[in-house]
Amino acid sequence: MKDKDIEGLKEAGRASSLALEYARSIIKEGASMLDVAQRIEAFIKEKGLGLAFPVNLSVGSDAAHYTPGIGEKREFTAKDLVKVDLGARRGDLLNDCASTIDLSGEHGKLVDAANEALETAINMVKNGREVREIGREIERIADAHGVKPIRNLGGHGITKTELHAEIFIPNFDNGDSTALEDGQVIAIEPFMTNGEGYVEDGENVEIFQKTGSNPVRSREAREIAGFIDSSYGTYPFAVRWLGKEMGKLSEFGIRRALAELSAAGDMEQFPVLREKKAGFVAQAEKTMVVDGDSCIVLNG
Ligand code: MN
Ligand code: MN
């Protein structure tokens, strides 16, 4: 990997870690979810960096992919278990990191299991390490804490164009003997739950990604497609971002246009992922570069 790329990855990693710390300082009972999301995103942009994807604020049994919507009215409550998942990017060098904030103080087991599993996994990362071995340790730590890892979520490779690419790093021993390779950028993300250990798609979709440019009929869909191309490219974006930027369109109009683009095969959708038995979910995530016998961790 080029030195310039390592520097950019480190810069994105530092900004992302600081953004997680900032998130921890503003997520409180009574804080507006919309305000918190906007302030975290502004924090990253003020450092001169872009967003690899919208800030995810998934609460309780929502495991991932929730970001506040247009006109979001929800506030954090004293019962909330909040996963903050975010990533800054320096050009096309992406970071992906997450941490769990337990406002209730009742989910220490889940949070500890996720954090401990992540640190143990990081210590195992090296050139040639089989991904199943990492998964086995994550599951062992879950067992030791009396909780379950989420089996259909896991870590992943990160390339310059794709946040989820090349390799899947399971949160249990899935028998996959694929080996990590020197220079690979990867994110590891154990999810822990007191539910069933699986997530499923919810109804709500707040995050989209433009993946094609097939023709669409309506003027609104064409206008939105052009705006996405010039503003977000192929990186994921939030419906509320469009709400802010395309002020003359109603939420209904924006969602109709996104549905039309999706039907044309131009959009990937990221539904909110909910734990199957509505168990509580904690997550911890960092990005790193595989480096010989160990790795360079990009999130402090
Ligand atoms: Mn990730
Ligand atoms: Mn993430």
Coordinates of C-alpha atoms and ligand atoms in Angstrom, one line a residue:
M1 CA 0.0 0.0 0.0
K2 CA 1.2 3.5 -0.8
D3 CA 2.4 5.8 2.0
K4 CA -0.1 8.4 0.9
D5 CA -3.0 6.0 1.2
I6 CA -1.9 5.0 4.7
E7 CA -1.7 8.6 5.7
G8 CA -5.2 9.3 4.3
L9 CA -6.6 6.2 6.1
K10 CA -5.1 7.3 9.4
E11 CA -6.5 10.8 9.0
A12 CA -10.0 9.4 8.3
G13 CA -9.6 7.0 11.3
R14 CA -8.5 9.7 13.7
A15 CA -11.5 12.0 12.7
S16 CA -13.9 9.0 13.0
S17 CA -12.7 8.1 16.5
L18 CA -13.0 11.8 17.6
A19 CA -16.5 11.8 16.2
L20 CA -17.4 8.8 18.3
E21 CA -16.1 10.5 21.4
Y22 CA -18.1 13.6 20.4
A23 CA -21.2 11.5 19.9
R24 CA -20.7 10.0 23.4
S25 CA -20.6 13.6 24.9
I26 CA -23.9 14.7 23.2
I27 CA -26.1 11.5 23.3
K28 CA -28.1 12.0 26.5
E29 CA -31.7 11.4 27.7
G30 CA -33.9 14.1 25.9
A31 CA -31.4 14.9 23.1
S32 CA -33.0 15.1 19.7
M33 CA -31.9 12.2 17.4
L34 CA -32.0 14.5 14.4
D35 CA -29.9 17.2 16.0
V36 CA -27.3 14.6 17.3
A37 CA -27.0 13.0 13.8
Q38 CA -26.5 16.4 12.1
R39 CA -24.0 17.6 14.7
I40 CA -21.9 14.5 14.4
E41 CA -21.9 14.7 10.6
A42 CA -21.0 18.5 10.8
F43 CA -18.2 17.6 13.2
I44 CA -16.6 15.3 10.6
K45 CA -17.1 17.8 7.7
E46 CA -15.5 20.6 9.8
K47 CA -12.3 18.6 9.8
G48 CA -12.3 18.8 6.0
L49 CA -13.4 15.2 5.5
G50 CA -16.3 13.6 3.8
L51 CA -18.8 11.0 5.1
A52 CA -18.3 7.4 4.0
F53 CA -22.0 6.9 4.9
P54 CA -24.7 8.7 7.0
V55 CA -24.2 8.5 10.8
N56 CA -26.2 5.4 12.0
L57 CA -27.9 5.8 15.4
S58 CA -29.6 2.4 16.0
V59 CA -31.4 2.0 19.3
G60 CA -32.4 -1.1 21.4
S61 CA -33.1 -4.1 19.2
D62 CA -32.3 -2.1 16.0
A63 CA -28.8 -3.4 15.2
A64 CA -27.8 -1.2 12.3
H65 CA -28.9 1.1 9.4
Y66 CA -31.1 3.5 11.4
T67 CA -30.5 7.2 10.7
P68 CA -33.0 9.9 11.6
G69 CA -35.5 10.7 8.9
I70 CA -37.0 13.8 7.5
G71 CA -39.0 15.5 10.3
E72 CA -37.6 13.0 12.8
K73 CA -39.1 13.8 16.3
R74 CA -37.6 11.1 18.4
E75 CA -35.5 11.9 21.4
F76 CA -33.1 9.6 23.2
T77 CA -34.6 8.1 26.4
A78 CA -33.0 6.9 29.7
K79 CA -33.7 3.3 28.5
D80 CA -31.8 3.5 25.3
L81 CA -28.9 1.3 24.2
V82 CA -27.4 3.3 21.3
K83 CA -25.1 2.0 18.6
V84 CA -23.3 4.9 16.9
D85 CA -21.7 3.7 13.6
L86 CA -19.9 6.2 11.5
G87 CA -17.1 6.8 9.0
A88 CA -15.1 9.7 7.7
R89 CA -13.4 9.6 4.3
R90 CA -10.4 11.3 2.9
G91 CA -11.2 11.2 -0.8
D92 CA -11.8 7.6 -1.5
L93 CA -10.1 6.3 1.7
L94 CA -12.8 5.1 4.0
N95 CA -13.2 4.5 7.7
D96 CA -15.9 2.5 9.4
C97 CA -16.2 2.4 13.3
A98 CA -18.8 2.0 15.9
S99 CA -19.3 2.1 19.6
T100 CA -22.3 1.5 21.9
I101 CA -23.6 3.9 24.5
D102 CA -25.7 2.4 27.2
L103 CA -27.9 5.2 28.6
S104 CA -29.8 2.7 30.8
G105 CA -26.6 1.3 32.5
E106 CA -28.4 -2.1 32.3
H107 CA -26.6 -3.7 29.4
G108 CA -23.0 -3.9 30.6
K109 CA -22.7 -7.5 29.7
L110 CA -23.6 -6.9 26.0
V111 CA -21.3 -3.8 25.7
D112 CA -18.4 -5.5 27.5
A113 CA -18.7 -8.6 25.3
A114 CA -18.7 -6.5 22.1
N115 CA -15.7 -4.5 23.2
E116 CA -13.7 -7.4 24.5
A117 CA -14.5 -9.5 21.3
L118 CA -13.3 -6.6 19.1
E119 CA -10.0 -6.1 21.0
T120 CA -9.3 -9.9 21.1
A121 CA -10.1 -10.1 17.3
I122 CA -7.8 -7.2 16.5
N123 CA -4.9 -9.0 18.4
M124 CA -5.4 -12.0 16.1
V125 CA -5.2 -10.1 12.8
K126 CA -2.2 -11.0 10.7
N127 CA -1.3 -12.0 7.2
G128 CA -2.7 -15.5 6.6
R129 CA -5.1 -15.6 9.5
E130 CA -8.2 -17.6 8.6
V131 CA -11.4 -15.6 9.1
R132 CA -13.1 -18.6 10.9
E133 CA -10.5 -18.4 13.6
I134 CA -11.5 -14.8 14.4
G135 CA -15.1 -15.8 14.4
R136 CA -14.5 -18.6 16.8
E137 CA -12.9 -16.3 19.3
I138 CA -15.7 -13.7 19.0
E139 CA -18.2 -16.5 19.7
R140 CA -16.2 -17.8 22.6
I141 CA -16.2 -14.4 24.3
A142 CA -19.9 -14.1 23.7
D143 CA -20.4 -17.5 25.4
A144 CA -18.2 -16.4 28.4
H145 CA -20.5 -13.3 28.9
G146 CA -23.7 -15.4 28.5
V147 CA -24.8 -13.6 25.3
K148 CA -24.9 -14.4 21.6
P149 CA -23.1 -13.0 18.7
I150 CA -25.2 -12.0 15.7
R151 CA -24.5 -14.5 13.0
N152 CA -25.7 -12.8 9.9
L153 CA -23.6 -9.6 10.5
G154 CA -19.9 -9.4 10.5
G155 CA -16.7 -7.6 9.5
H156 CA -15.7 -6.9 5.9
G157 CA -13.0 -5.7 3.6
I158 CA -13.0 -2.0 2.6
T159 CA -11.8 -0.8 -0.8
K160 CA -11.7 2.6 -2.4
T161 CA -15.1 2.1 -4.0
E162 CA -16.9 -0.3 -1.6
L163 CA -17.4 -0.2 2.1
H164 CA -18.3 -3.9 2.1
A165 CA -15.9 -5.7 -0.2
E166 CA -13.6 -8.7 -0.8
I167 CA -13.9 -10.6 2.5
F168 CA -16.4 -11.4 5.2
I169 CA -15.3 -11.8 8.8
P170 CA -17.9 -13.8 10.7
N171 CA -18.9 -13.3 14.4
F172 CA -18.7 -17.1 14.8
D173 CA -16.8 -20.1 13.3
N174 CA -18.6 -20.4 10.0
G175 CA -16.0 -22.8 8.6
D176 CA -14.7 -20.2 6.1
S177 CA -10.9 -20.7 5.9
T178 CA -10.3 -17.6 3.7
A179 CA -7.2 -15.9 4.9
L180 CA -6.5 -12.3 5.5
E181 CA -3.9 -10.8 3.2
D182 CA -1.1 -8.2 3.8
G183 CA -2.2 -4.7 3.0
Q184 CA -5.9 -5.5 3.1
V185 CA -8.1 -2.8 4.8
I186 CA -10.7 -4.5 7.0
A187 CA -13.3 -3.6 9.6
I188 CA -14.2 -6.0 12.4
E189 CA -17.5 -5.6 14.1
P190 CA -18.8 -8.0 16.7
F191 CA -22.5 -7.6 17.5
M192 CA -23.8 -9.1 20.7
T193 CA -27.4 -9.8 21.7
N194 CA -29.6 -11.3 24.4
G195 CA -32.1 -12.3 21.6
E196 CA -31.8 -15.0 19.0
G197 CA -28.5 -14.0 17.3
Y198 CA -29.9 -13.0 13.9
V199 CA -31.1 -9.8 12.3
E200 CA -33.8 -9.3 9.7
D201 CA -34.8 -6.4 7.5
G202 CA -37.3 -3.9 9.0
E203 CA -39.8 -1.9 7.0
N204 CA -38.1 1.4 7.3
V205 CA -35.4 2.5 4.9
E206 CA -33.5 5.7 5.6
I207 CA -30.2 4.9 3.8
F208 CA -29.8 4.4 0.0
Q209 CA -26.8 4.0 -2.4
K210 CA -26.9 4.8 -6.1
T211 CA -25.5 1.8 -7.9
G212 CA -26.8 2.3 -11.5
S213 CA -27.8 4.9 -14.1
N214 CA -30.7 3.2 -16.0
P215 CA -33.2 5.7 -17.4
V216 CA -36.2 6.8 -15.4
R217 CA -39.4 8.5 -16.5
S218 CA -40.3 11.2 -14.0
R219 CA -38.7 14.6 -13.9
E220 CA -38.3 14.4 -10.1
A221 CA -36.5 11.0 -10.3
R222 CA -34.1 12.4 -13.0
E223 CA -33.5 15.5 -11.0
I224 CA -32.7 13.5 -7.8
A225 CA -30.5 11.1 -9.7
G226 CA -28.4 14.0 -11.1
F227 CA -28.2 15.5 -7.7
I228 CA -27.0 12.2 -6.1
D229 CA -24.4 11.7 -8.8
S230 CA -22.9 15.1 -8.3
S231 CA -23.2 15.2 -4.5
Y232 CA -22.8 11.7 -3.1
G233 CA -21.6 9.6 -6.1
T234 CA -21.8 5.9 -5.2
Y235 CA -21.5 6.4 -1.5
P236 CA -24.5 5.8 0.7
F237 CA -26.7 8.8 1.6
A238 CA -29.6 9.5 3.9
V239 CA -33.1 10.4 2.8
R240 CA -33.0 13.4 5.2
W241 CA -29.9 14.7 3.3
L242 CA -32.1 14.9 0.1
G243 CA -34.9 16.5 2.2
K244 CA -32.5 19.3 3.2
E245 CA -31.0 19.8 -0.3
M246 CA -34.0 19.3 -2.5
G247 CA -36.2 21.7 -0.4
K248 CA -38.9 22.1 -3.0
L249 CA -39.8 18.4 -3.0
S250 CA -41.9 16.9 -0.3
E251 CA -40.8 13.8 1.6
F252 CA -43.5 11.9 -0.4
G253 CA -42.0 13.2 -3.7
I254 CA -38.5 12.2 -2.6
R255 CA -39.6 8.7 -1.6
R256 CA -41.6 8.2 -4.8
A257 CA -38.5 9.2 -6.8
L258 CA -36.3 6.9 -4.8
A259 CA -38.8 4.1 -5.3
E260 CA -38.8 4.7 -9.1
L261 CA -34.9 4.7 -9.1
S262 CA -34.9 1.5 -7.1
A263 CA -37.4 -0.2 -9.5
A264 CA -35.1 0.8 -12.4
G265 CA -32.2 -1.0 -10.7
D266 CA -30.4 2.2 -9.9
M267 CA -30.5 2.0 -6.1
E268 CA -29.4 -0.3 -3.3
Q269 CA -31.6 0.1 -0.2
F270 CA -30.4 -0.5 3.4
P271 CA -33.4 -1.3 5.6
V272 CA -33.1 -1.0 9.3
L273 CA -31.8 -4.3 10.6
R274 CA -33.7 -5.6 13.7
E275 CA -32.8 -8.4 16.0
K276 CA -35.1 -11.3 15.2
K277 CA -36.5 -11.8 18.7
A278 CA -36.2 -8.1 19.6
G279 CA -33.2 -8.7 21.8
F280 CA -31.1 -5.8 22.8
V281 CA -28.0 -5.3 20.6
A282 CA -24.5 -3.9 21.3
Q283 CA -21.8 -3.4 18.7
A284 CA -18.1 -2.4 18.6
E285 CA -16.2 -1.8 15.3
K286 CA -12.8 -0.5 14.2
T287 CA -11.0 -0.4 10.8
M288 CA -7.4 -1.7 10.4
V289 CA -4.8 -2.6 7.8
V290 CA -3.4 -6.1 7.8
D291 CA 0.4 -5.7 8.3
G292 CA 2.6 -8.8 8.4
D293 CA 2.3 -10.4 11.8
S294 CA -0.2 -7.9 13.1
C295 CA -2.2 -4.9 11.9
I296 CA -2.2 -1.1 12.0
V297 CA -5.4 -0.1 13.8
L298 CA -6.8 3.1 12.3
N299 CA -9.2 3.9 15.2
G300 CA -7.6 4.7 18.5
Ligands
MN1 MN -18.8 -2.2 9.0
MN2 MN -20.0 0.3 10.6

